[in-house]
Amino acid sequence: DYILKEVAKLFRGLIQLECIFARYDRDEFVILFKDTSIEQAFEFAEKIKTSVEEYSFNYKRTKLKATLSIRVSGINFSVNTYNDLLNYADISSKK
């Protein structure tokens, strides 16, 4: 849980676009961007990945490293709820 909290802090420090950032599951985060190109989303994902993998986490005097996997999904239509959006993103990222 310590590393997840620290990763969340890193994310918050990197986010410059208007977005919604939330913990989605035990070890998953979701960042929803509005009016953002897929290219911008990929750039941001790469920035997050690099930042996390280069960061040295200090937990109980032990230095830890972390890696992460990122999925990027884009939609160009309207959805009614966040749940619909998350379901669509989940389905489209598995194609």
PDB file of C-alpha atoms in Angstrom:
ATOM      1  CA  ASP A   1       0.000   0.000   0.000  1.00  0.00           C
ATOM      2  CA  TYR A   2       2.933   2.339   0.693  1.00  0.00           C
ATOM      3  CA  ILE A   3       4.160   2.216  -2.903  1.00  0.00           C
ATOM      4  CA  LEU A   4       0.645   2.777  -4.277  1.00  0.00           C
ATOM      5  CA  LYS A   5       0.298   5.910  -2.156  1.00  0.00           C
ATOM      6  CA  GLU A   6       3.690   7.183  -3.290  1.00  0.00           C
ATOM      7  CA  VAL A   7       2.874   6.454  -6.934  1.00  0.00           C
ATOM      8  CA  ALA A   8      -0.368   8.413  -6.508  1.00  0.00           C
ATOM      9  CA  LYS A   9       1.660  11.376  -5.230  1.00  0.00           C
ATOM     10  CA  LEU A  10       3.934  11.153  -8.271  1.00  0.00           C
ATOM     11  CA  PHE A  11       0.896  11.069 -10.578  1.00  0.00           C
ATOM     12  CA  ARG A  12      -0.588  14.152  -8.961  1.00  0.00           C
ATOM     13  CA  GLY A  13       2.684  16.008  -9.400  1.00  0.00           C
ATOM     14  CA  LEU A  14       2.804  15.193 -13.113  1.00  0.00           C
ATOM     15  CA  ILE A  15      -0.807  15.885 -14.055  1.00  0.00           C
ATOM     16  CA  GLN A  16      -1.101  19.209 -15.851  1.00  0.00           C
ATOM     17  CA  LEU A  17      -4.182  18.656 -17.988  1.00  0.00           C
ATOM     18  CA  GLU A  18      -7.724  18.831 -16.655  1.00  0.00           C
ATOM     19  CA  CYS A  19      -8.596  15.328 -15.515  1.00  0.00           C
ATOM     20  CA  ILE A  20     -10.133  13.046 -12.935  1.00  0.00           C
ATOM     21  CA  PHE A  21      -7.654  10.883 -11.058  1.00  0.00           C
ATOM     22  CA  ALA A  22      -8.847   7.998  -8.875  1.00  0.00           C
ATOM     23  CA  ARG A  23      -7.903   4.638  -7.476  1.00  0.00           C
ATOM     24  CA  TYR A  24      -9.958   2.111  -9.425  1.00  0.00           C
ATOM     25  CA  ASP A  25      -9.050  -1.193  -7.822  1.00  0.00           C
ATOM     26  CA  ARG A  26      -6.596  -2.587  -5.304  1.00  0.00           C
ATOM     27  CA  ASP A  27      -3.588  -1.755  -7.453  1.00  0.00           C
ATOM     28  CA  GLU A  28      -5.100   0.162 -10.361  1.00  0.00           C
ATOM     29  CA  PHE A  29      -5.526   3.857 -10.982  1.00  0.00           C
ATOM     30  CA  VAL A  30      -7.641   5.611 -13.574  1.00  0.00           C
ATOM     31  CA  ILE A  31      -6.962   8.992 -15.091  1.00  0.00           C
ATOM     32  CA  LEU A  32      -9.776  10.392 -17.216  1.00  0.00           C
ATOM     33  CA  PHE A  33      -8.856  13.258 -19.536  1.00  0.00           C
ATOM     34  CA  LYS A  34     -11.391  15.387 -21.345  1.00  0.00           C
ATOM     35  CA  ASP A  35     -10.646  16.856 -24.774  1.00  0.00           C
ATOM     36  CA  THR A  36      -7.208  15.241 -24.918  1.00  0.00           C
ATOM     37  CA  SER A  37      -5.711  13.610 -27.990  1.00  0.00           C
ATOM     38  CA  ILE A  38      -4.573  10.007 -27.887  1.00  0.00           C
ATOM     39  CA  GLU A  39      -1.046  11.287 -28.593  1.00  0.00           C
ATOM     40  CA  GLN A  40      -1.153  13.510 -25.496  1.00  0.00           C
ATOM     41  CA  ALA A  41      -2.411  10.563 -23.443  1.00  0.00           C
ATOM     42  CA  PHE A  42       0.442   8.347 -24.673  1.00  0.00           C
ATOM     43  CA  GLU A  43       2.989  11.084 -23.898  1.00  0.00           C
ATOM     44  CA  PHE A  44       1.596  11.429 -20.401  1.00  0.00           C
ATOM     45  CA  ALA A  45       1.596   7.648 -19.899  1.00  0.00           C
ATOM     46  CA  GLU A  46       5.256   7.468 -20.897  1.00  0.00           C
ATOM     47  CA  LYS A  47       6.105  10.331 -18.527  1.00  0.00           C
ATOM     48  CA  ILE A  48       4.374   8.520 -15.650  1.00  0.00           C
ATOM     49  CA  LYS A  49       6.073   5.208 -16.442  1.00  0.00           C
ATOM     50  CA  THR A  50       9.524   6.797 -16.600  1.00  0.00           C
ATOM     51  CA  SER A  51       8.974   8.789 -13.393  1.00  0.00           C
ATOM     52  CA  VAL A  52       7.854   5.753 -11.410  1.00  0.00           C
ATOM     53  CA  GLU A  53      10.602   3.476 -12.702  1.00  0.00           C
ATOM     54  CA  GLU A  54      13.314   6.073 -11.990  1.00  0.00           C
ATOM     55  CA  TYR A  55      11.988   6.920  -8.518  1.00  0.00           C
ATOM     56  CA  SER A  56      13.568   5.354  -5.452  1.00  0.00           C
ATOM     57  CA  PHE A  57      10.932   4.560  -2.831  1.00  0.00           C
ATOM     58  CA  ASN A  58      12.159   4.542   0.767  1.00  0.00           C
ATOM     59  CA  TYR A  59      10.190   2.191   2.972  1.00  0.00           C
ATOM     60  CA  LYS A  60      11.396   1.432   6.496  1.00  0.00           C
ATOM     61  CA  ARG A  61      14.957   2.389   5.506  1.00  0.00           C
ATOM     62  CA  THR A  62      14.843   0.127   2.474  1.00  0.00           C
ATOM     63  CA  LYS A  63      15.074   1.486  -1.056  1.00  0.00           C
ATOM     64  CA  LEU A  64      12.517  -0.053  -3.367  1.00  0.00           C
ATOM     65  CA  LYS A  65      11.961   0.203  -7.102  1.00  0.00           C
ATOM     66  CA  ALA A  66       8.637  -0.191  -8.893  1.00  0.00           C
ATOM     67  CA  THR A  67       7.455  -0.884 -12.398  1.00  0.00           C
ATOM     68  CA  LEU A  68       4.024  -0.415 -13.862  1.00  0.00           C
ATOM     69  CA  SER A  69       1.869  -1.281 -16.817  1.00  0.00           C
ATOM     70  CA  ILE A  70      -0.245   1.356 -18.497  1.00  0.00           C
ATOM     71  CA  ARG A  71      -3.201   1.008 -20.844  1.00  0.00           C
ATOM     72  CA  VAL A  72      -4.360   3.966 -22.896  1.00  0.00           C
ATOM     73  CA  SER A  73      -7.832   4.069 -24.434  1.00  0.00           C
ATOM     74  CA  GLY A  74      -9.538   6.834 -26.322  1.00  0.00           C
ATOM     75  CA  ILE A  75     -13.138   7.473 -27.236  1.00  0.00           C
ATOM     76  CA  ASN A  76     -14.652  10.095 -29.478  1.00  0.00           C
ATOM     77  CA  PHE A  77     -18.273   9.834 -28.461  1.00  0.00           C
ATOM     78  CA  SER A  78     -20.368  10.734 -25.447  1.00  0.00           C
ATOM     79  CA  VAL A  79     -21.008   8.367 -22.543  1.00  0.00           C
ATOM     80  CA  ASN A  80     -23.638   8.759 -19.844  1.00  0.00           C
ATOM     81  CA  THR A  81     -21.735   7.621 -16.760  1.00  0.00           C
ATOM     82  CA  TYR A  82     -18.177   7.135 -15.559  1.00  0.00           C
ATOM     83  CA  ASN A  83     -18.957   3.442 -15.237  1.00  0.00           C
ATOM     84  CA  ASP A  84     -19.842   3.292 -18.952  1.00  0.00           C
ATOM     85  CA  LEU A  85     -16.583   5.047 -19.764  1.00  0.00           C
ATOM     86  CA  LEU A  86     -14.520   2.678 -17.619  1.00  0.00           C
ATOM     87  CA  ASN A  87     -16.238  -0.359 -19.113  1.00  0.00           C
ATOM     88  CA  TYR A  88     -15.559   0.883 -22.632  1.00  0.00           C
ATOM     89  CA  ALA A  89     -11.914   1.619 -21.824  1.00  0.00           C
ATOM     90  CA  ASP A  90     -11.484  -1.818 -20.275  1.00  0.00           C
ATOM     91  CA  ILE A  91     -13.003  -3.581 -23.285  1.00  0.00           C
ATOM     92  CA  SER A  92     -11.132  -1.533 -25.888  1.00  0.00           C
ATOM     93  CA  SER A  93      -7.752  -1.954 -24.196  1.00  0.00           C
ATOM     94  CA  LYS A  94      -8.079  -5.743 -24.371  1.00  0.00           C
ATOM     95  CA  LYS A  95      -8.615  -5.825 -28.151  1.00  0.00           C
TER      96      LYS A  95
END
